[in-house]
mmCIF file of C-alpha atoms and ligand atoms in Angstrom:
data_model
loop_
_atom_site.group_PDB
_atom_site.id
_atom_site.type_symbol
_atom_site.label_atom_id
_atom_site.label_comp_id
_atom_site.label_asym_id
_atom_site.label_seq_id
_atom_site.Cartn_x
_atom_site.Cartn_y
_atom_site.Cartn_z
ATOM 1 C CA MET A 1 0.000 0.000 0.000
ATOM 2 C CA THR A 2 1.309 3.447 -0.823
ATOM 3 C CA ARG A 3 2.017 5.950 1.910
ATOM 4 C CA TYR A 4 -0.717 8.169 0.410
ATOM 5 C CA ALA A 5 -3.316 5.383 0.376
ATOM 6 C CA PHE A 6 -2.551 4.498 3.964
ATOM 7 C CA ALA A 7 -2.788 8.142 4.982
ATOM 8 C CA VAL A 8 -6.213 8.390 3.353
ATOM 9 C CA ILE A 9 -7.433 5.244 5.094
ATOM 10 C CA SER A 10 -6.051 6.453 8.419
ATOM 11 C CA THR A 11 -7.892 9.748 7.984
ATOM 12 C CA LEU A 12 -11.128 7.951 7.144
ATOM 13 C CA LEU A 13 -10.690 5.723 10.171
ATOM 14 C CA LEU A 14 -10.089 8.743 12.371
ATOM 15 C CA LEU A 15 -13.235 10.428 11.026
ATOM 16 C CA GLY A 16 -15.141 7.225 11.670
ATOM 17 C CA ALA A 17 -13.767 6.993 15.180
ATOM 18 C CA CYS A 18 -14.803 10.590 15.896
ATOM 19 C CA SER A 19 -18.298 10.151 14.488
ATOM 20 C CA SER A 20 -19.473 7.726 17.108
ATOM 21 C CA SER A 21 -18.952 7.073 20.756
ATOM 22 C CA ASP A 22 -19.624 3.357 20.308
ATOM 23 C CA GLN A 23 -17.742 1.686 17.450
ATOM 24 C CA ASN A 24 -19.662 -1.563 17.737
ATOM 25 C CA THR A 25 -22.973 0.081 16.903
ATOM 26 C CA SER A 26 -21.586 2.816 14.665
ATOM 27 C CA THR A 27 -23.013 3.506 11.226
ATOM 28 C CA SER A 28 -19.571 4.723 10.218
ATOM 29 C CA PRO A 29 -18.176 3.292 6.977
ATOM 30 C CA VAL A 30 -15.453 1.690 9.089
ATOM 31 C CA PRO A 31 -17.260 0.096 12.023
ATOM 32 C CA ASN A 32 -15.307 -1.746 14.701
ATOM 33 C CA ALA A 33 -11.993 -0.281 13.647
ATOM 34 C CA LYS A 34 -9.933 2.222 15.533
ATOM 35 C CA VAL A 35 -6.856 3.829 14.094
ATOM 36 C CA ASP A 36 -4.456 1.907 16.267
ATOM 37 C CA GLU A 37 -6.420 -1.325 16.421
ATOM 38 C CA VAL A 38 -4.805 -4.527 15.193
ATOM 39 C CA ILE A 39 -7.221 -7.108 13.828
ATOM 40 C CA SER A 40 -6.174 -10.630 14.837
ATOM 41 C CA LEU A 41 -7.682 -13.529 12.908
ATOM 42 C CA LYS A 42 -7.195 -17.299 13.055
ATOM 43 C CA LEU A 43 -6.678 -19.357 9.921
ATOM 44 C CA ALA A 44 -6.608 -23.163 9.576
ATOM 45 C CA HIS A 45 -5.450 -24.981 6.461
ATOM 46 C CA GLY A 46 -5.690 -28.642 5.540
ATOM 47 C CA TRP A 47 -2.006 -29.491 4.987
ATOM 48 C CA PRO A 48 1.001 -30.405 7.113
ATOM 49 C CA THR A 49 3.249 -27.550 8.283
ATOM 50 C CA ALA A 50 5.272 -26.062 5.406
ATOM 51 C CA TYR A 51 3.739 -28.540 2.936
ATOM 52 C CA PRO A 52 5.149 -27.474 -0.456
ATOM 53 C CA ILE A 53 3.050 -25.129 -2.556
ATOM 54 C CA PHE A 54 -0.366 -25.799 -0.917
ATOM 55 C CA GLY A 55 0.764 -24.984 2.633
ATOM 56 C CA GLU A 56 3.423 -22.507 1.547
ATOM 57 C CA SER A 57 0.786 -20.568 -0.389
ATOM 58 C CA VAL A 58 -1.044 -19.925 2.900
ATOM 59 C CA GLU A 59 2.136 -18.451 4.342
ATOM 60 C CA ASP A 60 2.267 -16.318 1.184
ATOM 61 C CA TYR A 61 -1.326 -15.264 1.926
ATOM 62 C CA LYS A 62 -0.459 -14.359 5.525
ATOM 63 C CA ASP A 63 2.485 -12.235 4.345
ATOM 64 C CA LEU A 64 0.344 -10.484 1.731
ATOM 65 C CA VAL A 65 -2.472 -9.724 4.167
ATOM 66 C CA GLU A 66 -0.092 -8.404 6.814
ATOM 67 C CA SER A 67 1.913 -6.269 4.379
ATOM 68 C CA MET A 68 -1.116 -4.949 2.474
ATOM 69 C CA SER A 69 -2.694 -3.929 5.790
ATOM 70 C CA ASN A 70 0.553 -2.400 7.009
ATOM 71 C CA GLY A 71 0.457 -4.830 9.912
ATOM 72 C CA ARG A 72 -3.061 -3.914 10.979
ATOM 73 C CA ILE A 73 -4.324 -7.424 10.203
ATOM 74 C CA GLN A 74 -2.417 -10.255 11.860
ATOM 75 C CA LEU A 75 -3.107 -13.858 10.913
ATOM 76 C CA SER A 76 -2.215 -16.839 13.060
ATOM 77 C CA VAL A 77 -1.958 -19.908 10.837
ATOM 78 C CA ASP A 78 -2.543 -23.483 12.037
ATOM 79 C CA SER A 79 -1.638 -26.527 9.934
ATOM 80 C CA THR A 80 -2.816 -30.099 10.423
ATOM 81 C CA ASN A 81 0.186 -30.610 12.716
ATOM 82 C CA ARG A 82 -1.635 -28.401 15.201
ATOM 83 C CA HIS A 83 -5.374 -28.863 14.622
ATOM 84 C CA LYS A 84 -5.083 -32.558 13.602
ATOM 85 C CA SER A 85 -7.992 -32.510 11.163
ATOM 86 C CA ALA A 86 -7.079 -32.469 7.455
ATOM 87 C CA PHE A 87 -10.744 -32.571 6.464
ATOM 88 C CA GLY A 88 -12.041 -30.421 9.310
ATOM 89 C CA ILE A 89 -11.647 -27.003 7.686
ATOM 90 C CA PHE A 90 -15.305 -26.711 6.635
ATOM 91 C CA ASP A 91 -16.554 -27.252 10.206
ATOM 92 C CA PHE A 92 -13.808 -25.106 11.749
ATOM 93 C CA VAL A 93 -14.847 -22.072 9.719
ATOM 94 C CA LYS A 94 -18.583 -22.740 9.719
ATOM 95 C CA SER A 95 -18.588 -22.858 13.539
ATOM 96 C CA GLY A 96 -16.308 -19.850 13.922
ATOM 97 C CA GLN A 97 -13.585 -21.861 15.653
ATOM 98 C CA TYR A 98 -11.403 -20.350 12.948
ATOM 99 C CA ASP A 99 -12.157 -17.117 11.077
ATOM 100 C CA ILE A 100 -10.584 -18.297 7.833
ATOM 101 C CA GLY A 101 -9.812 -21.669 6.265
ATOM 102 C CA GLN A 102 -7.981 -22.909 3.210
ATOM 103 C CA SER A 103 -8.666 -26.302 1.703
ATOM 104 C CA ALA A 104 -10.328 -27.823 -1.361
ATOM 105 C CA SER A 105 -14.097 -27.513 -1.647
ATOM 106 C CA TYR A 106 -14.539 -31.036 -3.018
ATOM 107 C CA TYR A 107 -13.305 -32.574 0.225
ATOM 108 C CA TYR A 108 -16.619 -31.488 1.743
ATOM 109 C CA GLY A 109 -19.159 -33.294 -0.425
ATOM 110 C CA GLY A 110 -20.185 -35.121 2.743
ATOM 111 C CA LYS A 111 -21.062 -31.791 4.384
ATOM 112 C CA ASP A 112 -22.866 -30.435 1.329
ATOM 113 C CA PRO A 113 -22.983 -32.351 -1.977
ATOM 114 C CA ASP A 114 -22.942 -29.038 -3.861
ATOM 115 C CA ALA A 115 -19.415 -28.359 -2.517
ATOM 116 C CA LEU A 116 -18.151 -30.926 -5.049
ATOM 117 C CA PHE A 117 -18.699 -28.570 -7.977
ATOM 118 C CA PHE A 118 -16.156 -25.892 -7.015
ATOM 119 C CA SER A 119 -12.736 -27.565 -7.215
ATOM 120 C CA SER A 120 -12.695 -29.350 -10.558
ATOM 121 C CA MET A 121 -14.997 -31.744 -12.380
ATOM 122 C CA PRO A 122 -14.104 -34.727 -14.597
ATOM 123 C CA PHE A 123 -13.966 -33.966 -18.330
ATOM 124 C CA SER A 124 -14.662 -30.323 -17.514
ATOM 125 C CA MET A 125 -12.880 -26.974 -17.616
ATOM 126 C CA THR A 126 -9.121 -26.380 -17.636
ATOM 127 C CA THR A 127 -7.618 -23.846 -15.247
ATOM 128 C CA GLN A 128 -8.038 -20.890 -17.606
ATOM 129 C CA GLU A 129 -11.543 -21.907 -18.583
ATOM 130 C CA GLN A 130 -12.627 -22.420 -14.977
ATOM 131 C CA TRP A 131 -11.039 -19.189 -13.733
ATOM 132 C CA SER A 132 -13.030 -17.410 -16.428
ATOM 133 C CA TRP A 133 -16.189 -19.196 -15.248
ATOM 134 C CA PHE A 134 -15.539 -18.256 -11.618
ATOM 135 C CA TYR A 135 -14.799 -14.606 -12.337
ATOM 136 C CA HIS A 136 -16.844 -13.868 -15.460
ATOM 137 C CA GLY A 137 -19.369 -16.676 -15.810
ATOM 138 C CA GLY A 138 -21.160 -16.606 -12.452
ATOM 139 C CA GLY A 139 -19.132 -19.426 -10.838
ATOM 140 C CA LEU A 140 -17.983 -17.503 -7.784
ATOM 141 C CA GLU A 141 -21.517 -16.230 -7.156
ATOM 142 C CA LEU A 142 -22.821 -19.812 -7.254
ATOM 143 C CA ALA A 143 -20.073 -20.962 -4.866
ATOM 144 C CA ASN A 144 -20.995 -18.187 -2.463
ATOM 145 C CA GLU A 145 -24.667 -19.097 -2.746
ATOM 146 C CA VAL A 146 -23.819 -22.666 -1.683
ATOM 147 C CA TYR A 147 -21.532 -21.596 1.166
ATOM 148 C CA ASP A 148 -23.808 -18.820 2.403
ATOM 149 C CA LYS A 149 -26.109 -21.343 4.065
ATOM 150 C CA HIS A 150 -23.086 -22.644 5.969
ATOM 151 C CA ASN A 151 -22.298 -19.151 7.269
ATOM 152 C CA MET A 152 -19.285 -18.843 4.974
ATOM 153 C CA GLN A 153 -18.041 -16.642 2.156
ATOM 154 C CA VAL A 154 -15.460 -18.038 -0.261
ATOM 155 C CA MET A 155 -12.706 -16.873 -2.622
ATOM 156 C CA LEU A 156 -10.438 -18.803 -4.968
ATOM 157 C CA GLY A 157 -7.239 -20.046 -3.322
ATOM 158 C CA GLY A 158 -4.887 -21.445 -5.984
ATOM 159 C CA ASN A 159 -5.047 -23.807 -8.916
ATOM 160 C CA THR A 160 -3.026 -26.950 -9.532
ATOM 161 C CA GLY A 161 -3.403 -26.817 -13.292
ATOM 162 C CA MET A 162 -3.988 -30.086 -15.145
ATOM 163 C CA GLN A 163 -3.738 -33.007 -12.744
ATOM 164 C CA MET A 164 -2.328 -36.364 -13.716
ATOM 165 C CA GLY A 165 -4.631 -39.397 -13.683
ATOM 166 C CA GLY A 166 -2.522 -41.022 -10.997
ATOM 167 C CA TRP A 167 0.051 -43.648 -10.101
ATOM 168 C CA PHE A 168 -0.862 -47.270 -10.732
ATOM 169 C CA ARG A 169 0.964 -50.441 -9.752
ATOM 170 C CA LYS A 170 -0.460 -52.234 -12.797
ATOM 171 C CA GLU A 171 -1.339 -51.160 -16.302
ATOM 172 C CA ILE A 172 -4.964 -50.437 -17.096
ATOM 173 C CA ASN A 173 -5.810 -52.072 -20.402
ATOM 174 C CA THR A 174 -9.547 -52.660 -20.157
ATOM 175 C CA ILE A 175 -12.348 -51.443 -17.934
ATOM 176 C CA ASP A 176 -12.140 -54.789 -16.081
ATOM 177 C CA ASP A 177 -8.745 -53.685 -14.724
ATOM 178 C CA LEU A 178 -10.551 -50.965 -12.770
ATOM 179 C CA LYS A 179 -13.078 -53.319 -11.180
ATOM 180 C CA GLY A 180 -12.272 -53.761 -7.494
ATOM 181 C CA LEU A 181 -9.258 -51.452 -7.767
ATOM 182 C CA LYS A 182 -8.784 -49.528 -4.522
ATOM 183 C CA MET A 183 -7.774 -45.983 -5.348
ATOM 184 C CA ARG A 184 -7.328 -42.752 -3.462
ATOM 185 C CA ILE A 185 -9.314 -40.301 -5.580
ATOM 186 C CA PRO A 186 -11.564 -37.685 -3.966
ATOM 187 C CA GLY A 187 -14.461 -35.658 -5.279
ATOM 188 C CA PHE A 188 -16.566 -36.396 -8.303
ATOM 189 C CA GLY A 189 -13.751 -38.407 -9.921
ATOM 190 C CA GLY A 190 -14.108 -40.908 -7.088
ATOM 191 C CA LYS A 191 -17.824 -41.265 -7.788
ATOM 192 C CA VAL A 192 -17.093 -41.783 -11.490
ATOM 193 C CA ILE A 193 -14.664 -44.653 -10.914
ATOM 194 C CA ALA A 194 -17.073 -46.166 -8.380
ATOM 195 C CA GLY A 195 -19.568 -46.212 -11.245
ATOM 196 C CA VAL A 196 -17.294 -48.594 -13.189
ATOM 197 C CA GLY A 197 -16.622 -50.853 -10.217
ATOM 198 C CA ALA A 198 -13.526 -49.343 -8.591
ATOM 199 C CA VAL A 199 -13.346 -48.519 -4.883
ATOM 200 C CA PRO A 200 -12.492 -44.858 -4.259
ATOM 201 C CA THR A 201 -11.251 -43.500 -0.955
ATOM 202 C CA ASN A 202 -9.746 -40.300 0.385
ATOM 203 C CA ILE A 203 -6.651 -40.297 2.596
ATOM 204 C CA PRO A 204 -4.874 -37.366 4.307
ATOM 205 C CA THR A 205 -1.740 -36.113 2.561
ATOM 206 C CA GLY A 206 0.691 -37.424 5.175
ATOM 207 C CA GLU A 207 -0.565 -41.019 4.881
ATOM 208 C CA LEU A 208 -0.630 -41.383 1.088
ATOM 209 C CA TYR A 209 2.759 -42.976 0.457
ATOM 210 C CA GLN A 210 2.356 -45.506 3.232
ATOM 211 C CA ALA A 211 -1.087 -46.533 1.962
ATOM 212 C CA LEU A 212 0.269 -47.135 -1.544
ATOM 213 C CA GLU A 213 3.455 -48.802 -0.370
ATOM 214 C CA ARG A 214 1.647 -51.188 1.976
ATOM 215 C CA GLY A 215 -1.014 -52.046 -0.579
ATOM 216 C CA THR A 216 -3.886 -50.521 1.407
ATOM 217 C CA ILE A 217 -4.663 -48.950 -1.953
ATOM 218 C CA ASP A 218 -3.698 -50.125 -5.459
ATOM 219 C CA ALA A 219 -3.434 -46.696 -7.014
ATOM 220 C CA LEU A 220 -3.723 -43.054 -6.161
ATOM 221 C CA GLU A 221 -3.944 -39.703 -7.769
ATOM 222 C CA TRP A 222 -2.442 -36.710 -6.013
ATOM 223 C CA VAL A 223 -1.664 -33.701 -8.206
ATOM 224 C CA GLY A 224 1.068 -33.666 -10.841
ATOM 225 C CA PRO A 225 4.865 -33.956 -11.039
ATOM 226 C CA GLY A 226 5.407 -30.713 -9.063
ATOM 227 C CA LEU A 227 3.908 -32.208 -5.914
ATOM 228 C CA ASP A 228 4.000 -35.935 -6.659
ATOM 229 C CA LEU A 229 7.750 -36.448 -7.078
ATOM 230 C CA ARG A 230 8.688 -35.602 -3.485
ATOM 231 C CA MET A 231 5.970 -37.996 -2.248
ATOM 232 C CA GLY A 232 7.895 -40.949 -3.706
ATOM 233 C CA PHE A 233 4.922 -42.661 -5.368
ATOM 234 C CA HIS A 234 7.077 -43.579 -8.375
ATOM 235 C CA LYS A 235 9.047 -45.979 -6.175
ATOM 236 C CA VAL A 236 6.077 -48.318 -5.768
ATOM 237 C CA ALA A 237 3.758 -47.549 -8.702
ATOM 238 C CA PRO A 238 5.575 -46.923 -12.008
ATOM 239 C CA TYR A 239 2.602 -46.281 -14.320
ATOM 240 C CA TYR A 240 1.781 -42.571 -14.391
ATOM 241 C CA TYR A 241 -1.471 -41.949 -16.246
ATOM 242 C CA SER A 242 -2.492 -38.695 -17.905
ATOM 243 C CA GLY A 243 -5.395 -36.717 -16.545
ATOM 244 C CA TRP A 244 -9.163 -36.761 -17.027
ATOM 245 C CA HIS A 245 -10.755 -36.226 -13.614
ATOM 246 C CA GLU A 246 -9.260 -32.916 -12.373
ATOM 247 C CA PRO A 247 -8.330 -30.702 -15.317
ATOM 248 C CA GLY A 248 -7.756 -27.627 -13.129
ATOM 249 C CA THR A 249 -8.354 -28.029 -9.404
ATOM 250 C CA GLU A 250 -8.926 -24.862 -7.424
ATOM 251 C CA LEU A 251 -8.232 -24.597 -3.712
ATOM 252 C CA MET A 252 -10.417 -22.230 -1.767
ATOM 253 C CA TYR A 253 -10.370 -19.740 1.089
ATOM 254 C CA PHE A 254 -13.347 -19.957 3.426
ATOM 255 C CA PHE A 255 -14.332 -16.973 5.580
ATOM 256 C CA ASN A 256 -16.688 -17.149 8.561
ATOM 257 C CA LYS A 257 -19.429 -14.646 7.799
ATOM 258 C CA ASP A 258 -19.785 -13.457 11.406
ATOM 259 C CA SER A 259 -16.044 -12.733 11.530
ATOM 260 C CA MET A 260 -16.242 -10.887 8.212
ATOM 261 C CA ALA A 261 -19.287 -8.866 9.306
ATOM 262 C CA LYS A 262 -17.273 -7.378 12.179
ATOM 263 C CA LEU A 263 -14.528 -6.123 9.881
ATOM 264 C CA PRO A 264 -14.213 -2.732 8.200
ATOM 265 C CA GLU A 265 -14.524 -2.730 4.428
ATOM 266 C CA TRP A 266 -10.811 -2.167 3.852
ATOM 267 C CA ALA A 267 -9.952 -5.273 5.854
ATOM 268 C CA LYS A 268 -12.486 -7.423 3.985
ATOM 269 C CA SER A 269 -11.118 -6.120 0.709
ATOM 270 C CA ILE A 270 -7.563 -7.027 1.702
ATOM 271 C CA LEU A 271 -8.560 -10.527 2.841
ATOM 272 C CA LEU A 272 -10.447 -11.271 -0.380
ATOM 273 C CA ASN A 273 -8.012 -9.653 -2.815
ATOM 274 C CA ALA A 274 -4.990 -11.222 -1.137
ATOM 275 C CA ALA A 275 -6.707 -14.610 -1.603
ATOM 276 C CA LYS A 276 -7.205 -13.837 -5.277
ATOM 277 C CA LEU A 277 -3.563 -12.864 -5.666
ATOM 278 C CA THR A 278 -2.435 -15.939 -3.729
ATOM 279 C CA SER A 279 -4.490 -18.068 -6.099
ATOM 280 C CA TYR A 280 -2.630 -16.588 -9.056
ATOM 281 C CA ASN A 281 0.759 -16.960 -7.363
ATOM 282 C CA MET A 282 0.151 -20.570 -6.376
ATOM 283 C CA THR A 283 -1.021 -21.407 -9.875
ATOM 284 C CA THR A 284 2.127 -20.129 -11.554
ATOM 285 C CA GLU A 285 4.225 -21.821 -8.881
ATOM 286 C CA THR A 286 2.533 -25.163 -9.508
ATOM 287 C CA PHE A 287 3.066 -24.906 -13.251
ATOM 288 C CA ALA A 288 6.737 -24.114 -12.703
ATOM 289 C CA ALA A 289 7.128 -27.023 -10.261
ATOM 290 C CA ASN A 290 5.419 -29.385 -12.723
ATOM 291 C CA ALA A 291 7.786 -28.363 -15.511
ATOM 292 C CA ASP A 292 10.860 -28.658 -13.249
ATOM 293 C CA ASN A 293 9.910 -32.011 -11.792
ATOM 294 C CA TRP A 294 8.805 -33.516 -15.084
ATOM 295 C CA GLN A 295 12.267 -32.665 -16.394
ATOM 296 C CA THR A 296 13.738 -34.476 -13.380
ATOM 297 C CA ILE A 297 11.483 -37.520 -13.750
ATOM 298 C CA SER A 298 12.087 -37.859 -17.466
ATOM 299 C CA SER A 299 15.862 -37.630 -17.068
ATOM 300 C CA GLN A 300 16.442 -39.449 -13.757
ATOM 301 C CA TYR A 301 13.632 -41.972 -13.349
ATOM 302 C CA PRO A 302 13.484 -44.051 -16.528
ATOM 303 C CA ASP A 303 11.248 -46.639 -14.845
ATOM 304 C CA VAL A 304 8.355 -44.160 -14.744
ATOM 305 C CA GLN A 305 6.080 -44.841 -17.696
ATOM 306 C CA ILE A 306 3.645 -42.213 -18.929
ATOM 307 C CA LYS A 307 0.381 -43.825 -19.996
ATOM 308 C CA GLN A 308 -2.964 -42.778 -21.385
ATOM 309 C CA PHE A 309 -6.072 -44.754 -20.558
ATOM 310 C CA PRO A 310 -7.278 -46.715 -23.589
ATOM 311 C CA ALA A 311 -10.177 -45.180 -25.527
ATOM 312 C CA SER A 312 -12.557 -47.890 -24.301
ATOM 313 C CA VAL A 313 -11.729 -47.071 -20.662
ATOM 314 C CA MET A 314 -12.188 -43.345 -21.270
ATOM 315 C CA GLN A 315 -15.539 -44.044 -22.912
ATOM 316 C CA ALA A 316 -16.722 -46.082 -19.909
ATOM 317 C CA LEU A 317 -15.602 -43.301 -17.542
ATOM 318 C CA LYS A 318 -17.416 -40.689 -19.637
ATOM 319 C CA GLU A 319 -20.596 -42.756 -19.539
ATOM 320 C CA SER A 320 -20.328 -43.157 -15.765
ATOM 321 C CA ASN A 321 -19.763 -39.400 -15.447
ATOM 322 C CA ALA A 322 -22.758 -38.558 -17.673
ATOM 323 C CA GLU A 323 -25.020 -40.823 -15.625
ATOM 324 C CA LEU A 324 -23.902 -39.218 -12.369
ATOM 325 C CA ILE A 325 -24.333 -35.717 -13.764
ATOM 326 C CA GLU A 326 -27.943 -36.530 -14.685
ATOM 327 C CA GLN A 327 -28.536 -37.839 -11.151
ATOM 328 C CA GLU A 328 -27.018 -34.671 -9.711
ATOM 329 C CA LYS A 329 -29.202 -32.437 -11.873
ATOM 330 C CA ALA A 330 -32.264 -34.253 -10.528
ATOM 331 C CA ARG A 331 -31.020 -34.034 -6.923
ATOM 332 C CA SER A 332 -31.663 -30.351 -6.299
ATOM 333 C CA PRO A 333 -32.486 -27.132 -8.171
ATOM 334 C CA ILE A 334 -29.185 -25.509 -7.220
ATOM 335 C CA ALA A 335 -27.161 -28.560 -8.335
ATOM 336 C CA LYS A 336 -28.970 -28.332 -11.682
ATOM 337 C CA ARG A 337 -28.201 -24.605 -11.950
ATOM 338 C CA ILE A 338 -24.508 -25.093 -11.122
ATOM 339 C CA ILE A 339 -24.090 -27.986 -13.562
ATOM 340 C CA GLU A 340 -25.893 -26.151 -16.343
ATOM 341 C CA SER A 341 -23.819 -23.038 -15.689
ATOM 342 C CA ARG A 342 -20.617 -25.089 -15.891
ATOM 343 C CA GLU A 343 -21.763 -26.906 -19.030
ATOM 344 C CA ALA A 344 -22.786 -23.718 -20.840
ATOM 345 C CA TYR A 345 -19.533 -21.997 -19.944
ATOM 346 C CA LEU A 346 -17.429 -25.012 -20.912
ATOM 347 C CA SER A 347 -19.111 -25.126 -24.305
ATOM 348 C CA LYS A 348 -18.372 -21.463 -25.002
ATOM 349 C CA ALA A 349 -14.868 -21.466 -23.517
ATOM 350 C CA ARG A 350 -13.781 -24.731 -25.153
ATOM 351 C CA ALA A 351 -14.722 -23.438 -28.593
ATOM 352 C CA TRP A 352 -12.125 -20.719 -28.096
ATOM 353 C CA THR A 353 -9.554 -23.004 -26.446
ATOM 354 C CA THR A 354 -9.858 -25.307 -29.434
ATOM 355 C CA ILE A 355 -9.143 -22.719 -32.099
ATOM 356 C CA GLY A 356 -6.731 -20.850 -29.857
ATOM 357 C CA ASP A 357 -4.509 -23.121 -27.748
ATOM 358 C CA GLN A 358 -5.225 -26.460 -29.373
ATOM 359 C CA LEU A 359 -4.673 -25.382 -32.974
ATOM 360 C CA TYR A 360 -1.586 -23.471 -31.915
ATOM 361 C CA LEU A 361 -0.119 -26.568 -30.225
ATOM 362 C CA GLU A 362 -0.987 -28.720 -33.202
ATOM 363 C CA SER A 363 0.436 -26.195 -35.668
ATOM 364 C CA VAL A 364 3.791 -25.811 -33.953
ATOM 365 C CA ALA A 365 4.260 -29.472 -32.973
ATOM 366 C CA ASP A 366 7.333 -31.137 -34.451
HETATM 367 CA CA1 CA B 401 -5.943 -34.665 -7.136
#
């Protein structure tokens, strides 16, 4: 923030402070804020301490919020090492135990089935397409409509880009190879593979390698090379399949609405815009990490084999997905509105992606 901007805000705050003897009931444009007041907020995220990119991006968020507010907002950040609940962020923020949370919306389909629609969907939008839907196609408004009834407001938190289809111990040649296969795969992708006879599960980040190594699961998907390499999955599952189920997964910041209601407008603006900027920063960081680590894998781990699912397997997965989407549309009016919004936007956006990015890549390919 510039010195001038801060001076203006300070003056406004001072005027607000002078206009009322009781800040908590003031009609001032900056209620509940005194010039020298420091706003302290608690944030919980769903990753281990200093977990690369996902957890680090929250530290980035904390730094942005504190610097943009000139220190007048202070965030205390708790990881799963402290709060011990990787999938507890929804309840933490809904109840007000924490003011802010960061996690992935699709981990909370058990809390509200409509939460599944706001991370990524199988066969759906890429990062650019989905960002455009969130910001210019009504997506963020729909997400906030869903979270409003849980006393939360949301903002995008960072995108992984295209996710890989996962690490498999055995090759997948026919749809029968998926039957009975135990796989860590959350969200709608998990429902889709259940539809073809696989057994999806979700497992906290810190337990993934052990589950794969011990055979508790036969396969898993995590993110992409940028985050997968350090997890060591390639040591026990050499087949690395290309993506279909999460073509651009967005993390999310969750804000308790009661906490937000107590804040002055400038503080809310900083919290929301810093989340938006963190989302952008994390997204570029993930792309860079994917490119770096793919270079490492391709040069240093020759046993890793990149695979694509056969066309017949993809067709079966698409059919399972289409069936589930129809069930979801029938489940509730808002599910139908969200799905139709996503489908309409995908259709429009993909037409441009196809003549823009796709034809470019085809034209310049060696
Ligand atoms: Ca994933």
